[in-house]
Coordinates of C-alpha atoms in Angstrom, one line a residue:
Chain A
X1 CA 43.9 92.4 110.1
X2 CA 43.2 90.5 113.3
X3 CA 39.6 89.9 112.3
X4 CA 40.7 88.8 108.8
X5 CA 43.1 86.3 110.2
X6 CA 40.7 85.1 112.8
X7 CA 38.0 84.5 110.2
X8 CA 40.4 82.4 108.1
X9 CA 41.8 80.3 110.9
X10 CA 40.4 77.0 109.5
X11 CA 42.3 77.5 106.2
X12 CA 45.5 78.5 108.0
X13 CA 45.4 75.2 109.7
X14 CA 46.2 73.4 106.5
X15 CA 47.9 76.1 104.4
X16 CA 50.6 77.1 106.8
X17 CA 52.2 73.7 106.9
X18 CA 51.7 73.1 103.2
X19 CA 53.5 76.4 102.3
X20 CA 56.3 75.9 104.9
X21 CA 57.2 72.5 103.4
X22 CA 58.8 73.9 100.2
X23 CA 60.4 76.7 102.3
X24 CA 62.4 73.9 104.1
X25 CA 63.3 72.5 100.7
X26 CA 64.8 75.8 99.6
X27 CA 66.6 76.5 102.9
X28 CA 68.5 73.2 102.7
X29 CA 70.2 74.0 106.1
X30 CA 69.3 71.5 108.8
X31 CA 69.0 74.0 111.7
X32 CA 67.1 76.6 109.6
X33 CA 64.6 74.0 108.4
X34 CA 64.2 72.7 111.9
X35 CA 63.5 76.3 113.1
X36 CA 60.9 76.8 110.4
X37 CA 59.2 73.4 111.1
X38 CA 59.1 74.2 114.9
X39 CA 57.7 77.7 114.5
X40 CA 55.0 76.5 112.1
X41 CA 54.0 73.5 114.3
X42 CA 53.7 75.7 117.4
X43 CA 51.7 78.3 115.4
X44 CA 49.4 75.5 114.3
X45 CA 49.0 74.4 117.9
X46 CA 47.9 77.9 118.9
X47 CA 45.5 78.0 115.9
X48 CA 44.0 74.6 116.8
X49 CA 43.5 75.6 120.4
X50 CA 41.8 78.8 119.3
X51 CA 39.5 76.8 117.0
X52 CA 38.7 74.4 119.9
X53 CA 37.8 77.2 122.2
X54 CA 35.7 78.9 119.5
X55 CA 33.8 75.6 118.9
X56 CA 33.3 75.1 122.6
X57 CA 31.9 78.6 122.9
X58 CA 29.8 79.1 119.8
X59 CA 29.4 75.7 118.2
X60 CA 30.2 74.3 114.8
X61 CA 32.4 76.5 112.5
X62 CA 31.5 76.3 108.8
X63 CA 34.2 77.6 106.4
X64 CA 33.6 77.7 102.7
X65 CA 36.9 77.4 101.0
X66 CA 37.4 80.1 98.4
X67 CA 33.9 81.5 99.1
X68 CA 32.2 78.6 97.3
X69 CA 29.4 77.4 99.5
X70 CA 28.8 73.7 100.0
X71 CA 27.7 71.4 98.4
X72 CA 29.4 73.0 95.3
X73 CA 32.6 74.1 97.0
X74 CA 34.8 72.3 99.5
X75 CA 33.7 73.0 103.0
X76 CA 35.6 72.9 106.3
X77 CA 33.2 72.0 109.0
X78 CA 34.7 72.1 112.4
X79 CA 32.7 70.6 115.2
X80 CA 34.0 69.3 118.5
X81 CA 35.3 66.0 117.0
X82 CA 37.4 67.8 114.3
X83 CA 38.6 70.4 116.7
X84 CA 39.7 67.8 119.2
X85 CA 41.6 65.8 116.5
X86 CA 43.3 69.0 115.4
X87 CA 44.5 69.6 118.9
X88 CA 45.7 66.0 119.3
X89 CA 47.8 66.1 116.1
X90 CA 49.3 69.5 116.8
X91 CA 50.1 68.7 120.5
X92 CA 52.0 65.6 119.4
X93 CA 53.7 67.6 116.6
X94 CA 54.7 70.4 119.0
X95 CA 56.2 68.0 121.5
X96 CA 58.0 66.1 118.8
X97 CA 59.8 69.2 117.3
X98 CA 62.2 70.1 120.2
X99 CA 62.8 66.4 120.6
X100 CA 63.5 65.9 116.9
X101 CA 66.6 68.1 116.7
X102 CA 69.1 65.9 118.6
X103 CA 67.4 62.6 117.5
X104 CA 67.3 63.5 113.8
X105 CA 70.9 64.6 113.8
X106 CA 72.0 61.3 115.2
X107 CA 69.8 59.1 112.9
X108 CA 69.5 60.8 109.6
X109 CA 72.5 61.8 107.4
X110 CA 73.1 65.6 107.5
X111 CA 72.5 66.1 103.8
X112 CA 69.0 64.7 104.1
X113 CA 67.8 66.4 107.3
X114 CA 66.1 69.3 105.5
X115 CA 64.2 66.7 103.4
X116 CA 63.0 65.1 106.6
X117 CA 61.5 68.4 107.9
X118 CA 59.9 69.1 104.5
X119 CA 58.2 65.6 104.6
X120 CA 57.2 66.2 108.2
X121 CA 55.5 69.4 107.4
X122 CA 53.7 67.8 104.4
X123 CA 52.6 65.0 106.7
X124 CA 51.3 67.4 109.3
X125 CA 49.4 69.3 106.5
X126 CA 47.8 66.0 105.4
X127 CA 46.8 64.9 108.9
X128 CA 45.3 68.3 109.8
X129 CA 43.5 68.3 106.4
X130 CA 41.9 65.0 107.1
X131 CA 40.8 66.2 110.5
X132 CA 39.3 69.5 109.3
X133 CA 37.7 68.8 106.0
X134 CA 34.0 68.2 105.5
X135 CA 34.4 66.8 102.0
X136 CA 34.9 63.1 101.3
X137 CA 37.0 63.5 98.2
X138 CA 39.1 66.2 99.8
X139 CA 39.7 63.7 102.6
X140 CA 41.2 61.3 100.1
X141 CA 43.6 63.9 98.8
X142 CA 44.8 64.7 102.3
X143 CA 45.0 61.0 103.2
X144 CA 47.4 60.5 100.3
X145 CA 49.5 63.7 101.1
X146 CA 50.0 62.3 104.6
X147 CA 50.6 58.7 103.5
X148 CA 53.1 59.6 100.7
X149 CA 55.1 61.7 103.1
X150 CA 55.1 59.0 105.8
X151 CA 56.4 56.4 103.3
X152 CA 59.3 58.8 102.6
X153 CA 59.9 59.4 106.3
X154 CA 60.0 55.7 107.1
X155 CA 62.4 55.0 104.3
X156 CA 64.9 57.5 105.9
X157 CA 65.6 54.8 108.5
X158 CA 69.2 53.6 108.7
X159 CA 68.7 49.9 108.1
X160 CA 68.0 48.6 104.6
X161 CA 64.8 47.0 105.9
X162 CA 63.5 50.5 106.2
X163 CA 63.2 50.6 102.4
X164 CA 61.3 47.4 102.2
X165 CA 59.1 48.5 105.1
X166 CA 58.3 51.7 103.3
X167 CA 57.7 49.9 100.0
X168 CA 55.3 47.4 101.6
X169 CA 53.5 50.2 103.4
X170 CA 53.2 52.1 100.0
X171 CA 51.6 49.1 98.4
X172 CA 49.1 48.4 101.2
X173 CA 48.4 52.1 101.8
X174 CA 47.7 52.7 98.1
X175 CA 45.3 49.8 98.0
X176 CA 43.6 51.2 101.0
X177 CA 43.3 54.7 99.5
X178 CA 42.0 53.2 96.2
X179 CA 39.4 51.2 98.0
X180 CA 38.4 54.4 99.7
X181 CA 37.8 56.3 96.4
X182 CA 35.9 53.4 95.0
X183 CA 33.6 53.8 97.9
X184 CA 33.4 57.6 97.5
X185 CA 32.6 57.1 93.8
X186 CA 29.7 54.8 94.6
X187 CA 28.3 57.2 97.1
X188 CA 28.6 60.0 94.5
X189 CA 26.9 57.8 91.9
X190 CA 23.7 57.5 93.9
X191 CA 23.7 60.9 95.7
X192 CA 25.6 63.3 93.4
X193 CA 27.3 64.9 96.4
X194 CA 30.7 64.7 98.1
X195 CA 29.9 66.9 101.1
X196 CA 29.7 64.9 104.3
X197 CA 26.8 66.8 105.8
X198 CA 25.0 66.7 102.5
X199 CA 25.6 63.0 102.0
X200 CA 24.3 62.4 105.5
X201 CA 20.9 63.9 104.5
X202 CA 20.8 62.4 101.0
X203 CA 21.9 58.8 101.6
X204 CA 18.9 57.7 103.8
X205 CA 16.6 58.4 100.8
X206 CA 18.4 55.8 98.7
X207 CA 19.0 53.6 101.7
X208 CA 17.8 50.4 100.1
X209 CA 20.4 50.7 97.4
X210 CA 23.0 48.0 97.4
X211 CA 25.5 50.4 95.9
X212 CA 25.5 52.5 99.1
X213 CA 26.2 49.5 101.3
X214 CA 29.0 48.2 99.0
X215 CA 30.4 51.7 99.2
X216 CA 30.5 51.5 103.0
X217 CA 32.2 48.1 102.7
X218 CA 34.9 49.5 100.4
X219 CA 35.5 52.5 102.6
X220 CA 35.6 50.5 105.8
X221 CA 38.2 48.1 104.4
X222 CA 40.2 51.0 102.8
X223 CA 40.4 53.0 106.0
X224 CA 40.9 49.7 107.9
X225 CA 44.2 49.3 106.0
X226 CA 45.2 52.9 106.8
X227 CA 44.5 52.5 110.5
X228 CA 46.0 49.1 110.7
X229 CA 42.9 47.2 111.9
X230 CA 43.8 43.6 112.4
X231 CA 43.9 41.7 110.0
X232 CA 44.9 44.6 107.7
X233 CA 47.9 45.5 109.8
X234 CA 50.7 43.7 108.1
X235 CA 52.6 47.0 107.2
X236 CA 52.6 48.5 110.6
X237 CA 55.1 46.5 112.7
X238 CA 57.9 46.8 110.2
X239 CA 57.2 50.4 109.4
X240 CA 57.3 51.5 113.1
X241 CA 60.4 49.3 113.8
X242 CA 62.6 50.4 111.0
X243 CA 61.6 54.1 110.8
X244 CA 63.9 56.7 112.5
X245 CA 62.9 57.2 116.1
X246 CA 61.2 60.6 115.6
X247 CA 59.1 59.2 112.8
X248 CA 57.9 56.3 115.0
X249 CA 57.0 58.8 117.7
X250 CA 55.0 61.0 115.3
X251 CA 53.3 58.3 113.3
X252 CA 52.4 56.3 116.4
X253 CA 50.9 59.4 117.9
X254 CA 49.0 60.7 114.9
X255 CA 49.0 58.6 111.7
X256 CA 46.7 55.7 112.6
X257 CA 44.7 57.9 115.0
X258 CA 43.6 60.2 112.2
X259 CA 42.5 57.3 110.1
X260 CA 40.4 56.1 113.0
X261 CA 38.8 59.5 113.1
X262 CA 38.1 59.3 109.4
X263 CA 36.4 56.0 109.9
X264 CA 34.3 57.4 112.8
X265 CA 33.3 60.3 110.6
X266 CA 32.2 58.1 107.7
X267 CA 30.4 55.5 109.8
X268 CA 28.6 57.9 112.2
X269 CA 28.2 61.1 110.4
X270 CA 27.9 60.2 106.7
X271 CA 26.2 56.8 107.3
X272 CA 24.5 58.1 110.5
X273 CA 21.0 57.8 109.3
X274 CA 21.4 54.5 107.6
X275 CA 21.0 52.1 110.5
X276 CA 24.3 50.4 109.5
X277 CA 24.6 49.0 113.1
X278 CA 21.1 47.5 113.2
X279 CA 20.7 46.1 109.7
X280 CA 24.2 45.7 108.5
X281 CA 25.8 44.1 111.5
X282 CA 28.7 46.5 111.4
X283 CA 29.0 46.7 115.2
X284 CA 29.5 42.9 115.6
X285 CA 32.1 42.8 112.8
X286 CA 34.1 45.7 114.3
X287 CA 33.8 44.3 117.8
X288 CA 35.1 40.9 116.6
X289 CA 38.1 42.5 114.9
X290 CA 38.7 44.8 117.8
X291 CA 38.8 41.8 120.2
X292 CA 41.1 39.8 118.0
X293 CA 43.4 42.8 117.8
X294 CA 43.3 43.4 121.6
X295 CA 44.2 39.8 122.5
X296 CA 46.2 38.6 119.4
X297 CA 48.5 41.6 119.0
X298 CA 49.1 41.8 122.8
X299 CA 50.1 38.1 122.7
X300 CA 52.4 38.6 119.8
X301 CA 54.0 41.7 121.5
X302 CA 55.1 39.4 124.4
X303 CA 57.4 37.5 122.1
X304 CA 59.2 40.4 120.5
X305 CA 63.0 41.0 121.2
X306 CA 63.0 44.4 119.7
X307 CA 61.3 47.0 122.0
X308 CA 60.2 49.1 119.1
X309 CA 58.4 46.2 117.5
X310 CA 56.9 45.3 120.9
X311 CA 55.4 48.8 121.1
X312 CA 54.2 48.5 117.5
X313 CA 52.2 45.4 118.3
X314 CA 51.0 47.0 121.4
X315 CA 49.7 49.9 119.2
X316 CA 47.7 47.4 117.2
X317 CA 46.1 46.1 120.4
X318 CA 45.3 49.7 121.5
X319 CA 43.7 50.4 118.1
X320 CA 41.6 47.4 118.9
X321 CA 40.3 49.1 122.0
X322 CA 39.4 52.2 120.0
X323 CA 37.6 50.1 117.4
X324 CA 35.8 48.3 120.2
X325 CA 34.6 51.8 121.3
X326 CA 33.4 52.5 117.8
X327 CA 31.6 49.2 117.5
X328 CA 29.4 50.0 120.5
X329 CA 27.6 52.7 118.5
X330 CA 26.6 54.5 121.7
X331 CA 27.6 58.0 122.7
X332 CA 29.3 56.6 125.8
X333 CA 31.1 53.9 124.0
X334 CA 32.3 56.2 121.2
X335 CA 33.4 58.8 123.8
X336 CA 35.4 56.1 125.6
X337 CA 37.0 55.3 122.2
X338 CA 37.9 58.9 121.6
X339 CA 39.3 59.4 125.1
X340 CA 41.4 56.3 124.5
X341 CA 42.5 57.7 121.2
X342 CA 43.8 60.8 122.9
X343 CA 45.3 59.1 125.9
X344 CA 47.0 56.4 123.8
X345 CA 48.4 59.1 121.4
X346 CA 50.1 60.7 124.4
X347 CA 51.3 57.5 126.0
X348 CA 52.6 55.8 122.9
X349 CA 54.4 58.9 121.6
X350 CA 56.0 59.3 125.0
X351 CA 57.1 55.6 125.0
X352 CA 58.5 55.8 121.5
X353 CA 60.4 59.0 122.7
X354 CA 61.9 56.9 125.5
X355 CA 63.1 54.3 123.0
X356 CA 64.5 57.2 120.8
X357 CA 66.5 58.4 123.8
X358 CA 67.8 54.8 124.4
X359 CA 68.7 54.4 120.8
X360 CA 70.6 57.7 120.8
X361 CA 72.7 56.4 123.7
X362 CA 73.2 52.7 123.1
X363 CA 72.5 52.5 119.4
X364 CA 69.9 49.7 119.8
X365 CA 66.4 49.1 121.0
X366 CA 66.8 45.3 121.5
X367 CA 65.5 44.3 124.9
X368 CA 68.7 42.3 125.7
X369 CA 70.8 45.5 125.1
X370 CA 68.7 47.4 127.5
X371 CA 70.0 45.6 130.6
X372 CA 70.8 47.8 133.5
X373 CA 69.6 51.0 131.9
X374 CA 67.4 51.7 134.9
X375 CA 70.6 52.9 136.7
X376 CA 72.3 54.4 133.6
X377 CA 69.4 56.3 132.2
X378 CA 67.0 56.8 135.2
X379 CA 65.0 59.6 133.8
X380 CA 64.3 57.9 130.5
X381 CA 63.5 54.5 132.0
X382 CA 61.2 56.2 134.6
X383 CA 59.3 57.7 131.7
X384 CA 59.1 54.3 130.1
X385 CA 57.7 52.7 133.2
X386 CA 55.2 55.5 133.7
X387 CA 54.1 55.1 130.1
X388 CA 54.0 51.3 130.5
X389 CA 51.7 51.7 133.4
X390 CA 49.4 53.7 131.1
X391 CA 49.4 50.9 128.5
X392 CA 48.5 48.4 131.2
X393 CA 45.8 50.7 132.6
X394 CA 47.1 51.1 136.2
X395 CA 44.9 53.5 138.2
X396 CA 46.0 57.2 138.2
X397 CA 47.2 56.9 134.6
X398 CA 45.3 58.0 131.5
X399 CA 45.2 54.4 130.3
X400 CA 43.1 53.5 133.3
X401 CA 40.5 56.2 132.6
X402 CA 39.8 55.1 129.0
X403 CA 39.8 51.4 129.8
X404 CA 37.4 52.1 132.7
X405 CA 35.0 54.0 130.5
X406 CA 35.3 51.3 127.8
X407 CA 34.5 48.7 130.5
X408 CA 31.5 50.6 131.7
X409 CA 30.2 51.1 128.1
X410 CA 30.7 47.3 127.5
X411 CA 28.8 46.5 130.7
X412 CA 26.0 48.9 129.6
X413 CA 25.8 46.9 126.4
X414 CA 26.1 43.6 128.1
X415 CA 29.0 42.5 125.9
X416 CA 30.6 40.0 128.2
X417 CA 33.1 38.8 125.6
X418 CA 34.4 42.3 125.2
X419 CA 34.8 42.7 129.0
X420 CA 36.8 39.5 129.3
X421 CA 38.9 40.6 126.3
X422 CA 39.6 43.9 127.9
X423 CA 40.9 42.2 131.1
X424 CA 42.9 39.6 129.2
X425 CA 44.5 42.2 127.0
X426 CA 45.5 44.3 130.1
X427 CA 47.1 41.2 131.7
X428 CA 49.0 40.6 128.5
X429 CA 50.2 44.2 128.6
X430 CA 51.6 43.7 132.1
X431 CA 53.7 40.8 130.7
X432 CA 55.2 42.8 127.7
X433 CA 55.8 45.9 129.7
X434 CA 57.4 43.8 132.4
X435 CA 59.9 42.2 129.9
X436 CA 61.4 45.7 129.3
X437 CA 61.2 46.7 133.0
X438 CA 62.9 43.5 134.1
X439 CA 65.8 43.9 131.7
X440 CA 66.3 47.6 132.6
X441 CA 66.0 47.3 136.4
X442 CA 66.7 43.8 137.5
X443 CA 69.6 42.8 135.2
X444 CA 73.1 44.4 135.3
X445 CA 74.7 45.9 132.3
X446 CA 77.4 43.9 130.7
X447 CA 80.8 44.7 132.2
X448 CA 82.4 45.2 128.8
X449 CA 79.7 47.6 127.5
X450 CA 80.7 51.2 127.2
X451 CA 79.4 53.6 129.9
X452 CA 76.0 55.2 129.1
X453 CA 74.9 58.7 130.1
X454 CA 71.4 60.2 130.3
X455 CA 69.8 61.5 127.1
X456 CA 70.0 65.3 126.4
X457 CA 67.6 67.6 128.1
X458 CA 66.0 68.7 124.8
X459 CA 64.8 65.1 124.4
X460 CA 63.9 64.4 128.0
X461 CA 61.6 67.4 128.5
X462 CA 59.3 66.7 125.5
X463 CA 59.1 63.1 126.6
X464 CA 58.1 64.0 130.2
X465 CA 55.7 66.6 128.9
X466 CA 53.8 63.9 127.1
X467 CA 54.1 61.3 129.9
X468 CA 53.3 63.9 132.5
X469 CA 50.2 64.9 130.5
X470 CA 49.1 61.3 130.3
X471 CA 49.4 61.1 134.1
X472 CA 47.6 64.5 134.6
X473 CA 44.7 63.3 132.4
X474 CA 44.7 60.1 134.4
X475 CA 44.1 62.0 137.6
X476 CA 41.9 64.7 136.2
X477 CA 39.8 63.2 133.4
X478 CA 36.8 65.6 133.5
X479 CA 38.1 67.9 130.8
X480 CA 39.0 65.2 128.3
X481 CA 35.9 63.2 129.0
X482 CA 33.6 66.3 128.6
X483 CA 35.2 67.1 125.2
X484 CA 35.1 63.4 124.1
X485 CA 31.4 63.2 125.0
X486 CA 30.8 66.4 123.0
X487 CA 32.8 65.0 120.2
X488 CA 31.0 61.7 120.2
X489 CA 27.6 63.6 120.2
X490 CA 28.8 65.7 117.2
X491 CA 29.9 62.5 115.3
X492 CA 26.8 60.4 116.2
X493 CA 24.4 63.3 115.6
X494 CA 23.0 61.7 112.5
X495 CA 21.8 58.6 114.3
X496 CA 19.5 60.5 116.7
Chain B
X1 CA 21.7 42.0 73.3
X2 CA 21.1 44.6 75.9
X3 CA 24.8 44.9 76.6
X4 CA 25.5 45.6 73.0
X5 CA 22.6 48.0 72.4
X6 CA 23.3 49.9 75.6
X7 CA 27.0 50.5 74.7
X8 CA 28.9 51.8 76.5
X9 CA 26.2 51.0 79.2
X10 CA 27.2 48.2 81.5
X11 CA 30.1 47.1 79.3
X12 CA 32.4 49.7 80.9
X13 CA 31.6 48.4 84.4
X14 CA 32.5 44.9 83.3
X15 CA 35.9 46.3 82.1
X16 CA 36.3 48.1 85.4
X17 CA 35.7 44.9 87.3
X18 CA 38.1 42.9 85.1
X19 CA 40.9 45.5 85.3
X20 CA 40.4 45.9 89.0
X21 CA 40.7 42.1 89.7
X22 CA 43.6 41.8 87.3
X23 CA 45.5 44.6 89.0
X24 CA 44.7 43.4 92.4
X25 CA 45.8 39.8 91.6
X26 CA 49.1 41.1 90.2
X27 CA 49.8 43.1 93.3
X28 CA 49.2 40.1 95.5
X29 CA 50.7 37.3 93.4
X30 CA 53.8 38.8 91.8
X31 CA 57.1 38.7 93.7
X32 CA 58.8 41.2 91.4
X33 CA 58.6 44.6 93.0
X34 CA 58.3 46.5 89.7
X35 CA 55.5 44.2 88.5
X36 CA 53.7 44.8 91.8
X37 CA 53.7 48.5 90.9
X38 CA 52.4 47.8 87.4
X39 CA 49.6 45.8 89.1
X40 CA 48.9 48.7 91.4
X41 CA 48.7 51.0 88.4
X42 CA 46.2 48.7 86.6
X43 CA 44.2 48.6 89.8
X44 CA 44.1 52.4 90.0
X45 CA 43.3 52.8 86.3
X46 CA 40.2 50.7 86.8
X47 CA 39.0 53.2 89.3
X48 CA 39.7 56.0 86.9
X49 CA 37.6 54.3 84.2
X50 CA 34.9 53.7 86.8
X51 CA 34.6 57.4 87.7
X52 CA 34.7 58.5 84.0
X53 CA 32.0 56.1 83.1
X54 CA 29.7 57.3 85.9
X55 CA 30.0 60.9 84.6
X56 CA 28.9 60.0 81.1
X57 CA 25.3 60.6 80.2
X58 CA 23.7 59.0 77.1
X59 CA 23.7 61.5 74.3
X60 CA 25.5 64.1 76.4
X61 CA 28.3 66.2 75.1
X62 CA 31.1 68.0 76.7
X63 CA 29.8 70.6 79.2
X64 CA 30.3 73.7 77.1
X65 CA 27.7 76.3 76.6
X66 CA 26.8 76.1 72.9
X67 CA 23.7 76.4 70.7
X68 CA 21.8 73.2 70.0
X69 CA 23.2 71.2 72.9
X70 CA 21.1 70.5 75.9
X71 CA 22.4 67.3 77.5
X72 CA 25.8 67.5 79.1
X73 CA 28.0 64.9 80.7
X74 CA 28.8 65.5 84.4
X75 CA 32.3 67.0 84.4
X76 CA 32.8 66.6 88.1
X77 CA 33.9 62.9 88.2
X78 CA 36.3 63.7 85.4
X79 CA 37.9 66.5 87.4
X80 CA 38.1 64.3 90.4
X81 CA 39.9 61.7 88.5
X82 CA 42.4 64.3 87.3
X83 CA 43.3 64.7 90.9
X84 CA 43.4 60.9 91.5
X85 CA 45.7 60.5 88.4
X86 CA 48.1 63.0 89.9
X87 CA 48.1 61.1 93.2
X88 CA 48.6 57.9 91.2
X89 CA 51.6 59.3 89.3
X90 CA 53.2 60.5 92.6
X91 CA 52.7 57.1 94.2
X92 CA 54.1 55.3 91.2
X93 CA 57.2 57.6 91.1
X94 CA 57.8 57.1 94.8
X95 CA 57.3 53.4 94.6
X96 CA 59.7 53.0 91.7
X97 CA 62.3 55.2 93.6
X98 CA 62.0 52.8 96.5
X99 CA 62.6 49.9 94.1
X100 CA 65.8 51.5 92.8
X101 CA 67.0 52.0 96.4
X102 CA 66.0 48.5 97.3
X103 CA 68.0 47.1 94.4
X104 CA 71.0 49.1 95.5
X105 CA 70.7 47.8 99.1
X106 CA 69.7 44.2 98.4
X107 CA 71.0 43.5 94.9
X108 CA 67.6 42.1 93.8
X109 CA 64.0 43.1 93.3
X110 CA 62.4 39.7 94.0
X111 CA 60.3 39.9 97.2
X112 CA 61.1 36.3 98.3
X113 CA 64.8 36.8 98.0
X114 CA 64.6 40.1 99.9
X115 CA 62.6 38.4 102.6
X116 CA 65.2 35.7 102.9
X117 CA 67.9 38.3 103.3
X118 CA 65.9 40.3 105.8
X119 CA 65.5 37.2 108.0
X120 CA 69.2 36.7 108.0
X121 CA 69.9 40.4 109.0

């Protein structure tokens, strides 16, 4: 029995959440569906850690779904990059679950709570599916599972703008996904395969074909929409701002990150042997967009009055950093991007959790309403400050580690523009983090405002677990950096 | 004349491009939320036609084992597009459900009017 389960771990990673979602739908009771979602998420965390350990010990795991070997069947191919992404998604999910209970009760009507957990599990299944699959069309299906469920989760927000935010995200997201399958179709036309590893060996033979390059263009734009690469980011600020707090936490930590991973996988593994960086100029294009995101989005973040929207724009800037790492097309640059992906997932999820605590207590996340919260909610605001330091990249935080490696990778490349942009963007981050800190610590709360107490422990602990982890990985970065370098080597394998 | 002789040949791809651009234009240019979804559907249908066309082989029949047939069309793109159709239907249903809720909340389904109201909020 144990051997059977252990040999089917890769399938469990997706199937468990997919099966648990309708269970929540049948249970209908808020607490019961929360318990199911939590149990499943934690089980998935254990599975993903087991998979990561197995990959670290014995190398790539190849799992033929239903016993049909690739390239005929769908294959789950788990190397270090997939395994790391699985761990990132399940870690954020596991931290979100205990936090979700109190926050969801306060923000989502009781009769819809079980629907929220159902959608959350579907979303989790989709995200894990994207991370684990070795088939480009299968990736599209999971991409849409996760996207459709996140549209629904965003629309559960209390303001009516949540509906329009979800609608606009649906339009943009569907265009992105359709662009992606156009690209997949073109790859299939010339190669007759949908398996990533198979495509990687077949595509160089038809390298001169314009179809293959147009396919890459379609896929890059399509995934760019999903990962909110500036200038394809228009859906993100509204979606993060109007979604329920828990949804913002989960999406900020996982949704865009997994799309970034998909882009890395396509560019480096599938197109690895094509010289897309030398002949096609992909590196320069991505670098330019990354730099625009880093500086532009940070500058816009400074002018926001709503702290959630401020963090949303900051997310766009941080995605810019990761894309900059991709654009370097070196193992070191890509590893820096992956480390930043991990660190930023922890930091941004932690920060959105702090805003969720604040929203629970004062019913607003406007910066002007956050005056004096440093005294009223010291534990929450301390977490926000610690996370803010991570965004800026203060030494001893995880943000410093990833920016440091990005900086080194940029120096190695001699990309002076990128180095300057890194520094400017960090300075801008100081300003937008400072705006919140100033309101919370250096202004007094209005006399007439009702008294505020600290958020419940069930929300504070997950928040500090994530923020604490981001500080731990800032002090001790060897483990994350080792895994990230391994992941980058696994992704980039095709080039060498 | 090649286009006509080679029918369906490249003709299908011209239809795909035409439908794709039509749908895309409607999504961008229309303010009416339902029409945007219609545009999205046309856009997606163009991709379905694209996949189905690439699976077709000249003179090929359905991939069924039978005497006297040797050339088969490739069934895989057709199967893929069944999946994509399902995804498209789900997306359309969800999008229209949003439109219903948006009309309840805003009293209109014109994007410019909604944006004006959101700016006042």
